Amino acid sequence: VISLAGTAPSSGHEASGTNNKQLMRLMDSLKRLGDENAALLREVEQAEAARAEARAARQEMRRFKQEYTKRFDTVKSMLEKIRKKYEQDGGAPYNPVINSEFLINASASEQLARQEHVIRKLTAELKKEKEDAKKRDIDLKRYENFYREVKAKSQQKAKQRQRQAEARKAS
């Protein structure tokens, strides 16, 4: 039996001791490889989870963009309709309250009371619409911040993976 050092052992006890040392080193190497493999598998799972999270964020962003575009187009078409109506009236401002048959036929005092009522109603509706618009703006800002965070995390994870890959290549 030849030992790793290249010299013949002087007894059978030394040969089995050397074999035991080699066996222990091999077992340690096997354990290290198993631990590294487990760490790599966890890393791969984390990367897959990050990809799935980014994919879900992109889908949510697409859905939000479609809904936002749809709503924007609706508002745009309504404004265009109002503009065309204004042009059709020869540039005179279109006021459905004043031009309604009901108000034309009503007495002056009734007309003032109804106008005040309509003004209060429209003011309340305008206030409500402004609050709704404010809420939508807040939601939009939250969504944009969420998107920026997800994007930054993804970039950070990509850089970290790249550094780890470079570190592995270097060692």
PDB file of C-alpha atoms in Angstrom:
ATOM      1  CA  VAL A   1       0.000   0.000   0.000  1.00  0.00           C
ATOM      2  CA  ILE A   2       1.381   3.390  -0.997  1.00  0.00           C
ATOM      3  CA  SER A   3       0.401   6.500   0.968  1.00  0.00           C
ATOM      4  CA  LEU A   4      -0.361   9.887  -0.550  1.00  0.00           C
ATOM      5  CA  ALA A   5       3.086  11.141   0.367  1.00  0.00           C
ATOM      6  CA  GLY A   6       4.537   8.459  -1.882  1.00  0.00           C
ATOM      7  CA  THR A   7       6.290   6.484   0.868  1.00  0.00           C
ATOM      8  CA  ALA A   8       5.417   2.998   1.913  1.00  0.00           C
ATOM      9  CA  PRO A   9       3.775   2.838   5.344  1.00  0.00           C
ATOM     10  CA  SER A  10       5.724   1.060   7.982  1.00  0.00           C
ATOM     11  CA  SER A  11       2.730  -0.826   9.314  1.00  0.00           C
ATOM     12  CA  GLY A  12      -0.867  -1.772   8.450  1.00  0.00           C
ATOM     13  CA  HIS A  13      -2.120   0.513  11.245  1.00  0.00           C
ATOM     14  CA  GLU A  14      -0.647   3.603   9.561  1.00  0.00           C
ATOM     15  CA  ALA A  15      -2.215   2.596   6.216  1.00  0.00           C
ATOM     16  CA  SER A  16      -5.683   2.324   7.740  1.00  0.00           C
ATOM     17  CA  GLY A  17      -5.119   5.637   9.558  1.00  0.00           C
ATOM     18  CA  THR A  18      -4.183   7.283   6.273  1.00  0.00           C
ATOM     19  CA  ASN A  19      -7.228   5.725   4.584  1.00  0.00           C
ATOM     20  CA  ASN A  20      -9.431   7.003   7.409  1.00  0.00           C
ATOM     21  CA  LYS A  21      -7.972  10.516   7.009  1.00  0.00           C
ATOM     22  CA  GLN A  22      -8.598  10.407   3.268  1.00  0.00           C
ATOM     23  CA  LEU A  23     -12.110   9.101   3.863  1.00  0.00           C
ATOM     24  CA  MET A  24     -12.767  11.930   6.371  1.00  0.00           C
ATOM     25  CA  ARG A  25     -11.476  14.535   3.904  1.00  0.00           C
ATOM     26  CA  LEU A  26     -13.666  13.084   1.181  1.00  0.00           C
ATOM     27  CA  MET A  27     -16.678  13.116   3.508  1.00  0.00           C
ATOM     28  CA  ASP A  28     -15.951  16.749   4.445  1.00  0.00           C
ATOM     29  CA  SER A  29     -15.685  17.658   0.763  1.00  0.00           C
ATOM     30  CA  LEU A  30     -18.936  15.852   0.032  1.00  0.00           C
ATOM     31  CA  LYS A  31     -20.666  17.709   2.892  1.00  0.00           C
ATOM     32  CA  ARG A  32     -19.299  21.056   1.666  1.00  0.00           C
ATOM     33  CA  LEU A  33     -20.498  20.331  -1.858  1.00  0.00           C
ATOM     34  CA  GLY A  34     -23.935  19.370  -0.526  1.00  0.00           C
ATOM     35  CA  ASP A  35     -24.139  22.596   1.518  1.00  0.00           C
ATOM     36  CA  GLU A  36     -23.087  24.702  -1.459  1.00  0.00           C
ATOM     37  CA  ASN A  37     -25.621  22.917  -3.646  1.00  0.00           C
ATOM     38  CA  ALA A  38     -28.388  23.607  -1.110  1.00  0.00           C
ATOM     39  CA  ALA A  39     -27.353  27.279  -0.962  1.00  0.00           C
ATOM     40  CA  LEU A  40     -27.406  27.501  -4.760  1.00  0.00           C
ATOM     41  CA  LEU A  41     -30.847  25.884  -4.883  1.00  0.00           C
ATOM     42  CA  ARG A  42     -32.162  28.434  -2.356  1.00  0.00           C
ATOM     43  CA  GLU A  43     -30.635  31.205  -4.445  1.00  0.00           C
ATOM     44  CA  VAL A  44     -32.301  29.857  -7.589  1.00  0.00           C
ATOM     45  CA  GLU A  45     -35.656  29.663  -5.778  1.00  0.00           C
ATOM     46  CA  GLN A  46     -35.255  33.264  -4.600  1.00  0.00           C
ATOM     47  CA  ALA A  47     -34.391  34.371  -8.125  1.00  0.00           C
ATOM     48  CA  GLU A  48     -37.454  32.569  -9.501  1.00  0.00           C
ATOM     49  CA  ALA A  49     -39.635  34.203  -6.846  1.00  0.00           C
ATOM     50  CA  ALA A  50     -38.187  37.619  -7.760  1.00  0.00           C
ATOM     51  CA  ARG A  51     -38.882  36.954 -11.454  1.00  0.00           C
ATOM     52  CA  ALA A  52     -42.460  35.926 -10.667  1.00  0.00           C
ATOM     53  CA  GLU A  53     -42.912  39.053  -8.559  1.00  0.00           C
ATOM     54  CA  ALA A  54     -41.548  41.236 -11.364  1.00  0.00           C
ATOM     55  CA  ARG A  55     -43.774  39.457 -13.892  1.00  0.00           C
ATOM     56  CA  ALA A  56     -46.836  40.074 -11.701  1.00  0.00           C
ATOM     57  CA  ALA A  57     -45.861  43.735 -11.317  1.00  0.00           C
ATOM     58  CA  ARG A  58     -45.511  44.104 -15.095  1.00  0.00           C
ATOM     59  CA  GLN A  59     -48.934  42.523 -15.634  1.00  0.00           C
ATOM     60  CA  GLU A  60     -50.484  44.815 -13.038  1.00  0.00           C
ATOM     61  CA  MET A  61     -48.822  47.796 -14.703  1.00  0.00           C
ATOM     62  CA  ARG A  62     -50.194  46.756 -18.119  1.00  0.00           C
ATOM     63  CA  ARG A  63     -53.690  46.341 -16.672  1.00  0.00           C
ATOM     64  CA  PHE A  64     -53.459  49.702 -14.937  1.00  0.00           C
ATOM     65  CA  LYS A  65     -52.194  51.376 -18.103  1.00  0.00           C
ATOM     66  CA  GLN A  66     -55.065  49.929 -20.140  1.00  0.00           C
ATOM     67  CA  GLU A  67     -57.650  51.035 -17.606  1.00  0.00           C
ATOM     68  CA  TYR A  68     -56.075  54.477 -17.281  1.00  0.00           C
ATOM     69  CA  THR A  69     -55.952  54.874 -21.072  1.00  0.00           C
ATOM     70  CA  LYS A  70     -59.580  53.819 -21.364  1.00  0.00           C
ATOM     71  CA  ARG A  71     -60.683  56.346 -18.743  1.00  0.00           C
ATOM     72  CA  PHE A  72     -58.511  59.063 -20.242  1.00  0.00           C
ATOM     73  CA  ASP A  73     -59.992  58.423 -23.683  1.00  0.00           C
ATOM     74  CA  THR A  74     -63.512  58.640 -22.233  1.00  0.00           C
ATOM     75  CA  VAL A  75     -62.782  61.997 -20.609  1.00  0.00           C
ATOM     76  CA  LYS A  76     -61.065  63.203 -23.769  1.00  0.00           C
ATOM     77  CA  SER A  77     -64.032  62.244 -25.948  1.00  0.00           C
ATOM     78  CA  MET A  78     -66.460  63.974 -23.585  1.00  0.00           C
ATOM     79  CA  LEU A  79     -64.374  67.147 -23.665  1.00  0.00           C
ATOM     80  CA  GLU A  80     -64.214  66.936 -27.448  1.00  0.00           C
ATOM     81  CA  LYS A  81     -68.002  66.571 -27.547  1.00  0.00           C
ATOM     82  CA  ILE A  82     -68.429  69.670 -25.379  1.00  0.00           C
ATOM     83  CA  ARG A  83     -66.000  71.609 -27.562  1.00  0.00           C
ATOM     84  CA  LYS A  84     -67.919  70.654 -30.711  1.00  0.00           C
ATOM     85  CA  LYS A  85     -71.205  71.627 -29.094  1.00  0.00           C
ATOM     86  CA  TYR A  86     -69.687  74.970 -28.139  1.00  0.00           C
ATOM     87  CA  GLU A  87     -68.568  75.527 -31.742  1.00  0.00           C
ATOM     88  CA  GLN A  88     -72.017  74.566 -33.073  1.00  0.00           C
ATOM     89  CA  ASP A  89     -73.631  77.201 -30.888  1.00  0.00           C
ATOM     90  CA  GLY A  90     -71.613  79.848 -32.729  1.00  0.00           C
ATOM     91  CA  GLY A  91     -69.069  80.260 -29.980  1.00  0.00           C
ATOM     92  CA  ALA A  92     -71.705  81.157 -27.394  1.00  0.00           C
ATOM     93  CA  PRO A  93     -71.204  79.332 -24.145  1.00  0.00           C
ATOM     94  CA  TYR A  94     -73.550  76.414 -23.835  1.00  0.00           C
ATOM     95  CA  ASN A  95     -75.399  76.506 -20.525  1.00  0.00           C
ATOM     96  CA  PRO A  96     -78.012  73.773 -20.232  1.00  0.00           C
ATOM     97  CA  VAL A  97     -79.500  75.321 -17.092  1.00  0.00           C
ATOM     98  CA  ILE A  98     -80.220  78.721 -18.571  1.00  0.00           C
ATOM     99  CA  ASN A  99     -81.295  77.356 -21.965  1.00  0.00           C
ATOM    100  CA  SER A 100     -83.731  74.780 -20.566  1.00  0.00           C
ATOM    101  CA  GLU A 101     -87.426  75.212 -21.377  1.00  0.00           C
ATOM    102  CA  PHE A 102     -88.354  74.803 -17.760  1.00  0.00           C
ATOM    103  CA  LEU A 103     -86.372  77.832 -16.630  1.00  0.00           C
ATOM    104  CA  ILE A 104     -87.531  79.941 -19.538  1.00  0.00           C
ATOM    105  CA  ASN A 105     -91.179  79.330 -18.575  1.00  0.00           C
ATOM    106  CA  ALA A 106     -90.709  79.735 -14.807  1.00  0.00           C
ATOM    107  CA  SER A 107     -91.169  82.960 -12.929  1.00  0.00           C
ATOM    108  CA  ALA A 108     -88.163  85.072 -11.950  1.00  0.00           C
ATOM    109  CA  SER A 109     -88.234  84.154  -8.255  1.00  0.00           C
ATOM    110  CA  GLU A 110     -88.719  80.478  -8.978  1.00  0.00           C
ATOM    111  CA  GLN A 111     -86.000  80.719 -11.542  1.00  0.00           C
ATOM    112  CA  LEU A 112     -83.550  82.212  -9.010  1.00  0.00           C
ATOM    113  CA  ALA A 113     -84.432  79.581  -6.400  1.00  0.00           C
ATOM    114  CA  ARG A 114     -83.978  76.777  -8.902  1.00  0.00           C
ATOM    115  CA  GLN A 115     -80.714  78.253 -10.164  1.00  0.00           C
ATOM    116  CA  GLU A 116     -79.386  78.435  -6.614  1.00  0.00           C
ATOM    117  CA  HIS A 117     -80.439  74.848  -6.040  1.00  0.00           C
ATOM    118  CA  VAL A 118     -78.776  73.747  -9.272  1.00  0.00           C
ATOM    119  CA  ILE A 119     -75.646  75.708  -8.362  1.00  0.00           C
ATOM    120  CA  ARG A 120     -75.469  74.032  -4.933  1.00  0.00           C
ATOM    121  CA  LYS A 121     -76.014  70.633  -6.513  1.00  0.00           C
ATOM    122  CA  LEU A 122     -73.374  71.205  -9.175  1.00  0.00           C
ATOM    123  CA  THR A 123     -70.960  72.585  -6.566  1.00  0.00           C
ATOM    124  CA  ALA A 124     -71.408  69.448  -4.476  1.00  0.00           C
ATOM    125  CA  GLU A 125     -70.884  67.263  -7.536  1.00  0.00           C
ATOM    126  CA  LEU A 126     -67.775  69.246  -8.482  1.00  0.00           C
ATOM    127  CA  LYS A 127     -66.391  68.880  -4.965  1.00  0.00           C
ATOM    128  CA  LYS A 128     -67.044  65.140  -5.064  1.00  0.00           C
ATOM    129  CA  GLU A 129     -65.364  64.823  -8.475  1.00  0.00           C
ATOM    130  CA  LYS A 130     -62.335  66.763  -7.215  1.00  0.00           C
ATOM    131  CA  GLU A 131     -62.054  64.440  -4.201  1.00  0.00           C
ATOM    132  CA  ASP A 132     -62.334  61.408  -6.467  1.00  0.00           C
ATOM    133  CA  ALA A 133     -59.669  62.816  -8.764  1.00  0.00           C
ATOM    134  CA  LYS A 134     -57.430  63.456  -5.754  1.00  0.00           C
ATOM    135  CA  LYS A 135     -57.892  59.853  -4.592  1.00  0.00           C
ATOM    136  CA  ARG A 136     -57.056  58.573  -8.078  1.00  0.00           C
ATOM    137  CA  ASP A 137     -53.940  60.748  -8.149  1.00  0.00           C
ATOM    138  CA  ILE A 138     -52.864  59.364  -4.772  1.00  0.00           C
ATOM    139  CA  ASP A 139     -53.446  55.802  -6.000  1.00  0.00           C
ATOM    140  CA  LEU A 140     -51.470  56.553  -9.140  1.00  0.00           C
ATOM    141  CA  LYS A 141     -48.559  57.951  -7.116  1.00  0.00           C
ATOM    142  CA  ARG A 142     -48.608  54.904  -4.847  1.00  0.00           C
ATOM    143  CA  TYR A 143     -48.566  52.641  -7.861  1.00  0.00           C
ATOM    144  CA  GLU A 144     -45.710  54.573  -9.463  1.00  0.00           C
ATOM    145  CA  ASN A 145     -43.727  54.401  -6.192  1.00  0.00           C
ATOM    146  CA  PHE A 146     -44.421  50.672  -5.964  1.00  0.00           C
ATOM    147  CA  TYR A 147     -43.227  50.227  -9.539  1.00  0.00           C
ATOM    148  CA  ARG A 148     -40.037  52.194  -8.843  1.00  0.00           C
ATOM    149  CA  GLU A 149     -39.369  50.088  -5.739  1.00  0.00           C
ATOM    150  CA  VAL A 150     -39.892  46.825  -7.628  1.00  0.00           C
ATOM    151  CA  LYS A 151     -37.682  48.014 -10.444  1.00  0.00           C
ATOM    152  CA  ALA A 152     -34.943  49.135  -8.020  1.00  0.00           C
ATOM    153  CA  LYS A 153     -35.107  45.826  -6.145  1.00  0.00           C
ATOM    154  CA  SER A 154     -34.885  43.900  -9.395  1.00  0.00           C
ATOM    155  CA  GLN A 155     -31.866  45.911 -10.496  1.00  0.00           C
ATOM    156  CA  GLN A 156     -30.264  45.473  -7.089  1.00  0.00           C
ATOM    157  CA  LYS A 157     -30.840  41.716  -7.150  1.00  0.00           C
ATOM    158  CA  ALA A 158     -29.454  41.501 -10.684  1.00  0.00           C
ATOM    159  CA  LYS A 159     -26.321  43.377  -9.624  1.00  0.00           C
ATOM    160  CA  GLN A 160     -25.971  41.148  -6.586  1.00  0.00           C
ATOM    161  CA  ARG A 161     -26.299  38.010  -8.721  1.00  0.00           C
ATOM    162  CA  GLN A 162     -23.779  39.410 -11.170  1.00  0.00           C
ATOM    163  CA  ARG A 163     -21.300  40.143  -8.355  1.00  0.00           C
ATOM    164  CA  GLN A 164     -21.812  36.677  -6.950  1.00  0.00           C
ATOM    165  CA  ALA A 165     -21.263  35.130 -10.375  1.00  0.00           C
ATOM    166  CA  GLU A 166     -18.089  37.185 -10.819  1.00  0.00           C
ATOM    167  CA  ALA A 167     -16.914  36.178  -7.365  1.00  0.00           C
ATOM    168  CA  ARG A 168     -17.498  32.521  -8.192  1.00  0.00           C
ATOM    169  CA  LYS A 169     -15.608  32.865 -11.468  1.00  0.00           C
ATOM    170  CA  ALA A 170     -12.721  34.574  -9.662  1.00  0.00           C
ATOM    171  CA  SER A 171     -12.420  31.812  -7.046  1.00  0.00           C
TER     172      SER A 171
END
